[in-house]
Amino acid sequence: MASSLAALLVLADGRFPAGGHAHSGGAEAACAAGRIHDAATLAEFCRGRLHTAGLVAAGLAAAAALGLDPAELDAAADARTPSPALRTAGRRLGRQLMRAARATWPAPELDALAAAFPRGAHQPVVLGLTARAAGLGPLDAAHVAAYESVGGPATATVRLLGLDPFEASGVLARLAPELDAVAAEAAAAARRARTEGTEALPAASSPLLEIAAEIHADWPVRLFAS
Amino acid sequence: MTSAPPATPVPAGVRATARIRATADGRGGTALPLLTGEGPLALRRTRGEGAEAGVMLVGAMSAPLGGDHLAVEADVGAGARLALATAAATLALPGRGGAPARYDVRLTLEGDAALRWLPEPLVSVRGSDLRVRTRAELAPGARLLLREEQVLGRAGEPGGLLRSRLTVTRAGRPLLDQELACGPGAPAGWDGPAGLAGHRSLGQLLVVDPAFEKAPAAAAVLGEFAAVTPLAGPAVLVTALAPDALRLRELLDAARRTYGW
C-alpha cells in the first residue's frame, strides 16, 4: 500500500503539536560544555546523535509501525536508555505525542497503548503506532524518528547560540543522505525483529549523551527539558 | 576448462572457547564441575573468598587477532558464587586477512547465583577490527557485577575498529542493551561532541541486585564525564569516559565500593 506523502508531512512537521520543541536532544548540555559552538560542531553532534539515539529511535518506531507488540518495544526502549532523565523525557514526549495523535488520527491501537501506559510509552513507540494510524509504513516512521533526532538539536542550537538559522538548515540538508541510510537500516532491522525479537533492533549507544543528560537534569534552571 | 580455479586459502583464525560451570557444593561453598580452556584461553582456579569460587582467564597468546573467534561461557547455578577475572589486558590485534575478530561472552545465572565478571581492559590496537558480544541472562534472584573497560589504542597510538554490544536480560526481559562502535570505520560522529569527544578510555560497571527493588540506587553525577544511572529494573549502571585507563579504573573502583561487592 502506498503511504500518503502528505500525512508524512503532517506528522514530521515541527508545528505538529507533540511538544518536541521543549527538548534539545542533548544540545543544551553540549552547548554549555562548549562541545557545540558553531555550525561545524553542530553537524558533528547531529551526526553522532543520528547514528546512536537516532538509529535506535528509528528502529523502535519502524517496529511499532510494523505492528510489533508495543509493550515489548517499550521494554526494549527502556533497556536502550540507561539514563533515567532520558527515560523520563522519552515517556513525557510519548504522552504528549499520544494526545496529539489520538486527536489527529483516532485509532483503537492508540487507545489501547494509552490505556496500557497512562504515564506515557516511549516516544518512538508512540510515533510508530501514530504512523500506522496515519496509514504510513515502517520506513516512513523511521524517517520521522531519524529526522527528529537531529532536527531538535539543530533548532535548539539556533536558540541557544544564536546560530544563523540558514546555517542550521544547511547542516540538516547535508545530513540527508545519512538520514536516509539510517532510516533504511532501522526499517530493515524492524523487519528482522518480527521473527528474531526485539534484540534484532539497533542498540547503538553514546555514553556521553547519557552522562550529559544526567548532568543537565541536575541544573536548577534550563531552557529545555532535555 | 569450466572449473573454477582453486580458491586462495584464507588463513583460518583461531577458534577457542573457555567453559566454566559453577554449582553450589551443598556445604556452603561453590564447586567447579566444568573448567575447560582451549588454545589461547586457559583457565586457572584461584583462591576464592568465602563461598565464592575464583577463576582466572589466562591469555596464553596475545589474542584476538583478526579472524579469530574466541568465546567464554560461564554458567552459575543456583546458590553458587563465582568470581571470574582475566590475568591481563586483552589486546585486539590486526589480522592478515582483514576479517574481524570476534569475542563472545555468555553468562548464565540461575536461581540466586552471584557472579562477578571483572576482566582487565580491552585494548583496541591500531588496525584491529573486533566485535565483542556480551550476553548475560539472569534469573530474577541472581546478582551480577560486571565491568567493561575499553581503551582505544596503546599509548600514543590511534585505536582500531571496536564494536561491542552488551545485552543483559532478567527473567527473560531486556534490562540493558547497548552497542558501542568506535574507531576508523565506525559510523560517523563516534569521536565528536555526541560521541567520545576525544576521550580514549571508556567503561561501565553494571550491578544487578534484587535488593535494588526495595532500595533503588539514586542517580548521581560523578564529575563531567561519568554518571550513575539506575536502570528500569533492579540494577545500576555506572558509565565513565576518561583520558586514560588508570583514571577510568579509579572511577569504576570507587563505584564498585559503593554499589557492588
Coordinates of C-alpha atoms in Angstrom, one line a residue:
Chain A
M1 CA 0.0 0.0 0.0
A2 CA 1.4 3.4 -1.0
S3 CA 1.5 5.7 2.0
S4 CA 0.4 9.3 1.9
L5 CA 3.2 11.7 1.5
A6 CA 1.0 14.5 2.8
A7 CA 0.3 12.5 6.0
L8 CA 4.0 12.1 6.4
L9 CA 4.5 15.9 6.1
V10 CA 1.8 16.5 8.8
L11 CA 3.5 14.1 11.2
A12 CA 7.0 15.3 10.6
D13 CA 6.1 19.0 10.7
G14 CA 7.8 20.8 13.6
R15 CA 4.4 22.6 14.1
F16 CA 2.7 19.2 14.8
P17 CA 1.7 19.8 18.5
A18 CA 3.6 17.0 20.1
G19 CA 5.8 19.0 22.5
G20 CA 9.2 18.3 20.8
H21 CA 10.1 22.0 20.8
A22 CA 10.7 21.9 24.6
H23 CA 13.6 19.3 24.2
S24 CA 17.0 20.0 22.8
G25 CA 18.2 16.4 22.3
G26 CA 21.2 17.0 24.4
A27 CA 22.2 20.2 22.6
E28 CA 21.7 22.4 25.6
A29 CA 24.2 20.5 27.7
A30 CA 26.6 20.2 24.8
C31 CA 26.5 24.0 24.1
A32 CA 27.0 24.7 27.8
A33 CA 30.1 22.4 27.8
G34 CA 31.4 24.1 24.7
R35 CA 31.2 21.0 22.6
I36 CA 28.8 22.7 20.2
H37 CA 29.9 26.2 19.4
D38 CA 29.3 26.6 15.6
A39 CA 27.7 25.0 12.6
A40 CA 30.6 22.5 12.2
T41 CA 30.4 21.2 15.7
L42 CA 26.6 21.2 15.5
A43 CA 26.9 19.0 12.4
E44 CA 29.3 16.6 14.2
F45 CA 26.9 16.5 17.2
C46 CA 23.9 15.7 15.0
R47 CA 25.9 13.0 13.1
G48 CA 26.8 11.3 16.4
R49 CA 23.3 11.5 17.7
L50 CA 21.8 10.3 14.4
H51 CA 23.9 7.1 14.4
T52 CA 23.2 6.3 18.0
A53 CA 20.0 7.6 19.6
G54 CA 18.5 8.4 16.2
L55 CA 19.1 4.9 14.9
V56 CA 17.7 3.3 18.0
A57 CA 14.5 5.5 17.9
A58 CA 14.1 4.8 14.2
G59 CA 14.3 1.1 14.8
L60 CA 11.7 1.2 17.5
A61 CA 9.4 3.4 15.5
A62 CA 9.7 1.2 12.4
A63 CA 9.0 -1.9 14.5
A64 CA 5.9 -0.3 16.1
A65 CA 4.7 0.8 12.7
L66 CA 5.1 -2.8 11.5
G67 CA 2.8 -3.9 14.3
L68 CA 5.2 -5.5 16.8
D69 CA 4.0 -5.7 20.4
P70 CA 4.3 -2.1 21.7
A71 CA 4.8 -3.3 25.3
E72 CA 7.8 -5.3 24.2
L73 CA 9.1 -2.4 22.2
D74 CA 8.7 -0.1 25.3
A75 CA 10.8 -2.6 27.4
A76 CA 13.4 -2.6 24.6
A77 CA 13.5 1.2 24.7
D78 CA 14.0 1.1 28.5
A79 CA 16.9 -1.3 28.1
R80 CA 18.5 1.0 25.5
T81 CA 18.1 4.1 27.7
P82 CA 20.3 3.8 30.9
S83 CA 19.8 7.5 31.8
P84 CA 16.6 7.9 34.0
A85 CA 16.4 11.5 32.9
L86 CA 16.2 10.4 29.2
R87 CA 13.7 7.7 30.1
T88 CA 11.5 10.3 31.8
A89 CA 11.9 12.7 28.8
G90 CA 11.1 9.9 26.4
R91 CA 7.9 9.0 28.2
R92 CA 6.8 12.6 28.6
L93 CA 7.3 13.1 24.9
G94 CA 5.4 9.9 24.2
R95 CA 2.5 11.1 26.3
Q96 CA 2.3 14.4 24.5
L97 CA 2.5 12.8 21.1
M98 CA -0.2 10.4 22.1
R99 CA -2.6 13.2 22.9
A100 CA -1.9 14.9 19.5
A101 CA -2.1 11.5 17.6
R102 CA -5.4 10.4 19.1
A103 CA -7.0 13.7 18.2
T104 CA -5.5 13.7 14.7
W105 CA -5.7 10.0 13.6
P106 CA -8.1 8.2 16.0
A107 CA -7.3 4.5 16.2
P108 CA -8.1 1.7 18.6
E109 CA -4.4 0.7 18.8
L110 CA -3.5 4.2 20.1
D111 CA -6.3 4.0 22.7
A112 CA -5.0 0.6 23.8
L113 CA -1.5 1.9 24.1
A114 CA -2.6 5.0 26.0
A115 CA -4.6 2.7 28.4
A116 CA -1.6 0.4 28.9
F117 CA 0.8 3.3 29.6
P118 CA -1.1 6.0 31.4
R119 CA 2.2 7.8 32.2
G120 CA 3.4 7.6 28.6
A121 CA 5.1 5.0 26.5
H122 CA 8.5 5.8 25.0
Q123 CA 8.1 8.4 22.2
P124 CA 9.4 6.2 19.3
V125 CA 6.9 3.5 20.1
V126 CA 4.0 6.0 20.1
L127 CA 5.5 7.6 16.9
G128 CA 5.4 4.2 15.2
L129 CA 1.8 3.5 16.2
T130 CA 0.9 7.0 15.1
A131 CA 2.4 6.5 11.7
R132 CA 0.4 3.2 11.5
A133 CA -2.8 5.1 12.4
A134 CA -2.0 7.7 9.7
G135 CA -1.6 5.0 7.1
L136 CA 2.2 5.3 6.9
G137 CA 4.7 2.5 6.8
P138 CA 7.7 1.4 8.8
L139 CA 10.2 3.3 6.6
D140 CA 8.2 6.5 7.0
A141 CA 8.1 6.1 10.8
A142 CA 11.9 5.5 10.7
H143 CA 12.4 8.7 8.6
V144 CA 10.4 10.8 11.1
A145 CA 12.3 9.4 14.1
A146 CA 15.7 9.9 12.4
Y147 CA 14.8 13.4 11.3
E148 CA 13.6 14.3 14.8
S149 CA 16.8 13.1 16.3
V150 CA 18.7 15.9 14.5
G151 CA 16.0 18.4 13.9
G152 CA 15.6 19.0 17.6
P153 CA 19.2 19.8 18.4
A154 CA 19.6 22.0 15.3
T155 CA 16.5 24.1 16.2
A156 CA 17.6 24.3 19.8
T157 CA 21.1 25.4 18.8
V158 CA 19.7 28.4 16.9
R159 CA 18.0 29.5 20.1
L160 CA 20.9 28.6 22.4
L161 CA 23.8 30.1 20.5
G162 CA 22.0 32.5 18.2
L163 CA 23.3 30.3 15.3
D164 CA 22.2 31.5 11.9
P165 CA 19.0 29.5 11.0
F166 CA 20.2 29.2 7.4
E167 CA 23.4 27.5 8.7
A168 CA 21.3 25.2 10.9
S169 CA 19.1 24.2 7.9
G170 CA 22.2 23.7 5.9
V171 CA 23.5 21.2 8.5
L172 CA 20.3 19.2 8.3
A173 CA 20.2 19.3 4.5
R174 CA 23.8 18.0 4.2
L175 CA 22.8 15.1 6.6
A176 CA 20.0 14.0 4.3
P177 CA 21.9 11.0 2.7
E178 CA 22.9 9.8 6.2
L179 CA 19.3 10.2 7.4
D180 CA 18.0 8.1 4.5
A181 CA 20.6 5.4 5.2
V182 CA 19.8 5.3 9.0
A183 CA 16.0 5.1 8.2
A184 CA 16.6 2.2 5.8
E185 CA 18.8 0.4 8.3
A186 CA 16.2 0.8 11.0
A187 CA 13.4 -0.4 8.8
A188 CA 15.4 -3.5 7.8
A189 CA 16.2 -4.2 11.5
A190 CA 12.5 -3.9 12.3
R191 CA 11.6 -6.5 9.7
R192 CA 14.2 -8.9 11.2
A193 CA 12.7 -8.2 14.7
R194 CA 9.4 -9.6 13.5
T195 CA 11.0 -13.1 13.5
E196 CA 14.0 -12.6 15.8
G197 CA 12.5 -10.5 18.5
T198 CA 13.5 -7.0 19.8
E199 CA 17.2 -7.9 20.2
A200 CA 17.4 -7.6 16.4
L201 CA 16.7 -3.8 16.8
P202 CA 19.6 -1.4 16.9
A203 CA 21.1 -0.7 20.3
A204 CA 23.7 1.9 19.3
S205 CA 24.6 4.0 22.3
S206 CA 26.5 7.2 23.1
P207 CA 27.8 7.1 26.7
L208 CA 28.4 10.9 26.6
L209 CA 24.8 11.7 25.7
E210 CA 23.6 9.6 28.6
I211 CA 26.1 11.2 31.1
A212 CA 25.4 14.7 29.8
A213 CA 21.6 14.1 30.1
E214 CA 22.1 13.3 33.8
I215 CA 24.2 16.4 34.3
H216 CA 21.6 18.6 32.5
A217 CA 18.8 17.2 34.6
D218 CA 20.6 18.5 37.7
W219 CA 20.7 22.1 36.5
P220 CA 18.4 24.3 38.6
V221 CA 17.5 26.5 35.6
R222 CA 17.4 25.4 32.0
L223 CA 15.8 26.4 28.7
F224 CA 15.0 22.9 27.5
A225 CA 13.5 19.9 29.4
S226 CA 16.2 17.6 28.0
Chain B
M1 CA 38.1 -25.6 -18.9
T2 CA 35.0 -24.6 -17.0
S3 CA 36.1 -25.5 -13.5
A4 CA 36.8 -22.6 -11.2
P5 CA 40.4 -22.1 -10.1
P6 CA 41.2 -23.3 -6.6
A7 CA 40.2 -20.7 -4.1
T8 CA 43.1 -19.0 -2.4
P9 CA 43.2 -20.5 1.1
V10 CA 42.2 -17.9 3.6
P11 CA 44.2 -18.2 6.8
A12 CA 41.7 -19.6 9.3
G13 CA 41.7 -17.8 12.6
V14 CA 41.8 -19.4 15.9
R15 CA 38.5 -20.7 17.3
A16 CA 38.6 -21.3 21.0
T17 CA 36.0 -21.5 23.8
A18 CA 36.5 -21.4 27.6
R19 CA 33.7 -23.1 29.6
I20 CA 33.0 -22.7 33.2
R21 CA 30.2 -24.2 35.3
A22 CA 29.9 -23.3 38.9
T23 CA 27.4 -25.1 41.3
A24 CA 26.6 -25.0 44.9
D25 CA 28.6 -27.8 46.6
G26 CA 26.0 -28.4 49.3
R27 CA 28.4 -27.4 52.0
G28 CA 28.0 -23.6 51.7
G29 CA 30.7 -23.4 49.0
T30 CA 31.0 -23.4 45.2
A31 CA 32.2 -26.3 43.1
L32 CA 33.5 -26.0 39.6
P33 CA 32.4 -29.2 37.8
L34 CA 33.4 -27.8 34.4
L35 CA 36.6 -25.8 33.8
T36 CA 38.0 -26.2 30.3
G37 CA 40.1 -23.8 28.3
E38 CA 41.2 -24.0 24.7
G39 CA 44.0 -22.5 22.7
P40 CA 44.7 -19.0 23.8
L41 CA 42.1 -19.3 26.6
A42 CA 43.4 -21.1 29.6
L43 CA 41.6 -21.2 32.9
R44 CA 43.1 -21.3 36.4
R45 CA 41.3 -21.8 39.6
T46 CA 42.2 -19.1 42.1
R47 CA 41.6 -18.7 45.8
G48 CA 38.0 -17.5 46.3
E49 CA 36.6 -15.6 49.2
G50 CA 34.2 -17.4 51.5
A51 CA 31.5 -19.2 49.5
E52 CA 32.9 -17.7 46.2
A53 CA 35.0 -19.7 43.8
G54 CA 37.6 -17.8 41.8
V55 CA 38.6 -18.4 38.2
M56 CA 41.3 -16.6 36.3
L57 CA 41.3 -16.5 32.5
V58 CA 44.9 -16.6 31.5
G59 CA 45.7 -15.4 27.9
A60 CA 48.3 -17.9 26.7
M61 CA 48.8 -15.9 23.4
S62 CA 48.2 -12.3 22.6
A63 CA 44.7 -12.6 21.0
P64 CA 42.3 -12.0 19.4
L65 CA 43.8 -11.4 16.0
G66 CA 41.7 -10.6 13.0
G67 CA 39.8 -13.7 12.0
D68 CA 39.9 -15.3 15.5
H69 CA 36.7 -16.3 17.3
L70 CA 37.1 -16.6 21.0
A71 CA 34.3 -17.3 23.4
V72 CA 33.8 -17.5 27.2
E73 CA 30.8 -19.3 28.5
A74 CA 30.1 -19.3 32.2
D75 CA 27.1 -20.9 33.9
V76 CA 26.5 -20.2 37.5
G77 CA 23.9 -22.5 39.2
A78 CA 21.5 -21.6 42.0
G79 CA 23.4 -20.9 45.2
A80 CA 26.8 -20.7 43.5
R81 CA 29.1 -17.8 43.8
L82 CA 31.8 -17.2 41.2
A83 CA 34.4 -14.5 40.6
L84 CA 35.7 -14.5 37.0
A85 CA 38.7 -12.3 36.1
T86 CA 41.4 -12.1 33.4
A87 CA 45.1 -12.1 34.2
A88 CA 46.0 -9.3 31.8
A89 CA 44.5 -6.8 29.4
T90 CA 43.1 -8.3 26.2
L91 CA 44.7 -6.8 23.1
A92 CA 42.7 -6.7 19.9
L93 CA 45.3 -7.0 17.1
P94 CA 45.0 -6.8 13.3
G95 CA 45.0 -10.0 11.4
R96 CA 46.4 -10.8 8.0
G97 CA 43.2 -11.5 6.2
G98 CA 41.4 -8.3 7.2
A99 CA 38.5 -10.3 8.7
P100 CA 37.2 -9.0 12.0
A101 CA 37.9 -10.9 15.2
R102 CA 35.0 -12.0 17.4
Y103 CA 34.9 -12.3 21.2
D104 CA 31.7 -13.7 22.7
V105 CA 31.0 -13.8 26.4
R106 CA 27.9 -15.6 27.6
L107 CA 27.0 -15.5 31.2
T108 CA 24.0 -17.5 32.6
L109 CA 22.9 -17.1 36.2
E110 CA 20.3 -19.4 37.7
G111 CA 18.3 -19.0 40.9
D112 CA 20.1 -16.9 43.4
A113 CA 23.5 -17.3 41.7
A114 CA 26.1 -14.5 42.1
L115 CA 28.7 -13.7 39.5
R116 CA 31.5 -11.1 39.4
W117 CA 32.9 -10.7 35.9
L118 CA 35.7 -8.3 36.2
P119 CA 38.0 -8.6 33.2
E120 CA 41.0 -6.3 32.6
P121 CA 40.7 -3.7 29.9
L122 CA 40.3 -4.4 26.3
V123 CA 42.8 -2.5 24.2
S124 CA 41.9 -1.8 20.6
V125 CA 45.2 -1.7 18.8
R126 CA 45.7 0.3 15.6
G127 CA 44.4 -1.5 12.6
S128 CA 42.4 -4.1 14.5
D129 CA 38.8 -4.9 14.0
L130 CA 37.0 -6.6 16.8
R131 CA 33.4 -7.4 17.6
V132 CA 32.5 -8.1 21.2
R133 CA 29.2 -9.7 22.1
T134 CA 28.5 -10.0 25.8
R135 CA 25.2 -11.6 26.9
A136 CA 24.1 -12.1 30.4
E137 CA 20.9 -14.0 31.3
L138 CA 19.8 -13.7 34.9
A139 CA 17.1 -15.5 36.9
P140 CA 15.1 -13.0 39.0
G141 CA 17.0 -13.7 42.2
A142 CA 20.6 -13.6 40.6
R143 CA 23.2 -11.0 41.3
L144 CA 25.7 -9.8 38.7
L145 CA 28.7 -7.4 38.9
L146 CA 30.1 -6.7 35.5
R147 CA 32.8 -4.4 34.4
E148 CA 33.8 -3.4 30.9
E149 CA 36.7 -1.2 30.1
Q150 CA 37.7 -0.2 26.5
V151 CA 40.9 1.6 25.6
L152 CA 41.4 3.0 22.1
G153 CA 44.9 2.4 21.1
R154 CA 48.1 1.7 23.1
A155 CA 50.0 4.8 24.3
G156 CA 50.2 7.5 21.6
E157 CA 48.5 5.3 19.0
P158 CA 45.0 5.6 17.4
G159 CA 42.7 2.7 18.1
G160 CA 41.3 0.2 15.8
L161 CA 37.6 -0.5 15.0
L162 CA 35.8 -1.8 18.0
R163 CA 32.1 -2.8 18.1
S164 CA 30.9 -4.0 21.5
R165 CA 27.4 -5.0 22.4
L166 CA 26.2 -5.7 25.9
T167 CA 22.8 -7.4 26.3
V168 CA 21.5 -8.2 29.8
T169 CA 18.2 -9.9 30.4
R170 CA 16.5 -10.7 33.7
A171 CA 13.7 -13.2 33.9
G172 CA 13.7 -13.1 30.1
R173 CA 13.1 -9.4 29.9
P174 CA 15.6 -6.9 28.5
L175 CA 17.4 -5.0 31.3
L176 CA 20.2 -3.4 29.4
D177 CA 21.1 -3.4 25.7
Q178 CA 23.8 -1.2 24.4
E179 CA 26.2 -1.2 21.5
L180 CA 29.3 0.9 21.3
A181 CA 31.1 1.5 18.0
C182 CA 34.3 3.5 17.7
G183 CA 37.4 3.8 15.7
P184 CA 38.1 4.1 12.0
G185 CA 35.1 2.6 10.1
A186 CA 32.6 3.2 12.9
P187 CA 29.5 5.3 12.0
A188 CA 30.4 9.0 11.7
G189 CA 30.4 11.2 14.8
W190 CA 31.7 8.5 17.1
D191 CA 34.5 10.8 18.4
G192 CA 32.6 14.0 18.1
P193 CA 30.6 16.1 20.6
A194 CA 27.8 13.4 20.8
G195 CA 30.4 10.6 20.8
L196 CA 33.6 10.2 22.8
A197 CA 34.6 13.9 22.4
G198 CA 38.3 12.9 22.3
H199 CA 38.3 10.5 25.3
R200 CA 40.4 7.3 24.8
S201 CA 39.1 5.2 27.6
L202 CA 35.6 4.4 28.5
G203 CA 34.0 1.9 30.8
Q204 CA 30.9 0.6 32.5
L205 CA 30.2 -1.0 35.8
L206 CA 26.9 -2.8 36.0
V207 CA 25.4 -4.1 39.3
V208 CA 22.2 -6.2 39.1
D209 CA 20.9 -7.0 42.6
P210 CA 17.3 -7.8 43.6
A211 CA 18.0 -5.7 46.7
F212 CA 17.6 -2.6 44.5
E213 CA 13.9 -3.5 44.1
K214 CA 13.3 -2.3 47.7
A215 CA 16.1 0.3 47.8
P216 CA 16.9 1.6 44.4
A217 CA 20.2 3.5 43.9
A218 CA 19.8 7.2 43.2
A219 CA 21.0 8.7 40.0
A220 CA 24.3 10.7 40.5
V221 CA 26.8 12.7 38.5
L222 CA 30.4 11.9 39.0
G223 CA 32.2 14.9 37.5
E224 CA 31.8 16.0 33.9
F225 CA 32.2 12.6 32.3
A226 CA 30.7 9.9 34.5
A227 CA 27.3 9.2 35.8
V228 CA 25.4 6.7 38.0
T229 CA 22.2 5.7 36.4
P230 CA 19.6 3.4 37.9
L231 CA 18.1 1.2 35.2
A232 CA 14.4 0.3 34.7
G233 CA 14.9 -2.7 36.9
P234 CA 16.9 -3.6 40.0
A235 CA 20.2 -2.5 38.6
V236 CA 22.5 0.4 38.4
L237 CA 24.9 1.3 35.6
V238 CA 28.0 3.5 36.1
T239 CA 29.3 4.9 32.8
A240 CA 32.5 6.8 32.5
L241 CA 34.8 8.4 29.9
A242 CA 38.4 9.1 30.9
P243 CA 41.6 10.3 29.3
D244 CA 43.4 7.0 30.2
A245 CA 42.8 3.6 31.6
L246 CA 44.2 4.4 35.1
R247 CA 41.8 7.2 35.8
L248 CA 38.9 5.1 34.4
R249 CA 39.8 2.3 36.8
E250 CA 39.9 4.7 39.8
L251 CA 36.4 5.8 38.9
L252 CA 34.9 2.4 38.4
D253 CA 36.7 1.0 41.6
A254 CA 35.1 3.8 43.7
A255 CA 31.7 3.0 42.1
R256 CA 32.2 -0.7 42.9
R257 CA 32.9 0.0 46.5
T258 CA 29.7 2.0 46.7
Y259 CA 27.3 -0.3 44.7
G260 CA 29.0 -3.7 44.2
W261 CA 30.7 -6.3 46.3

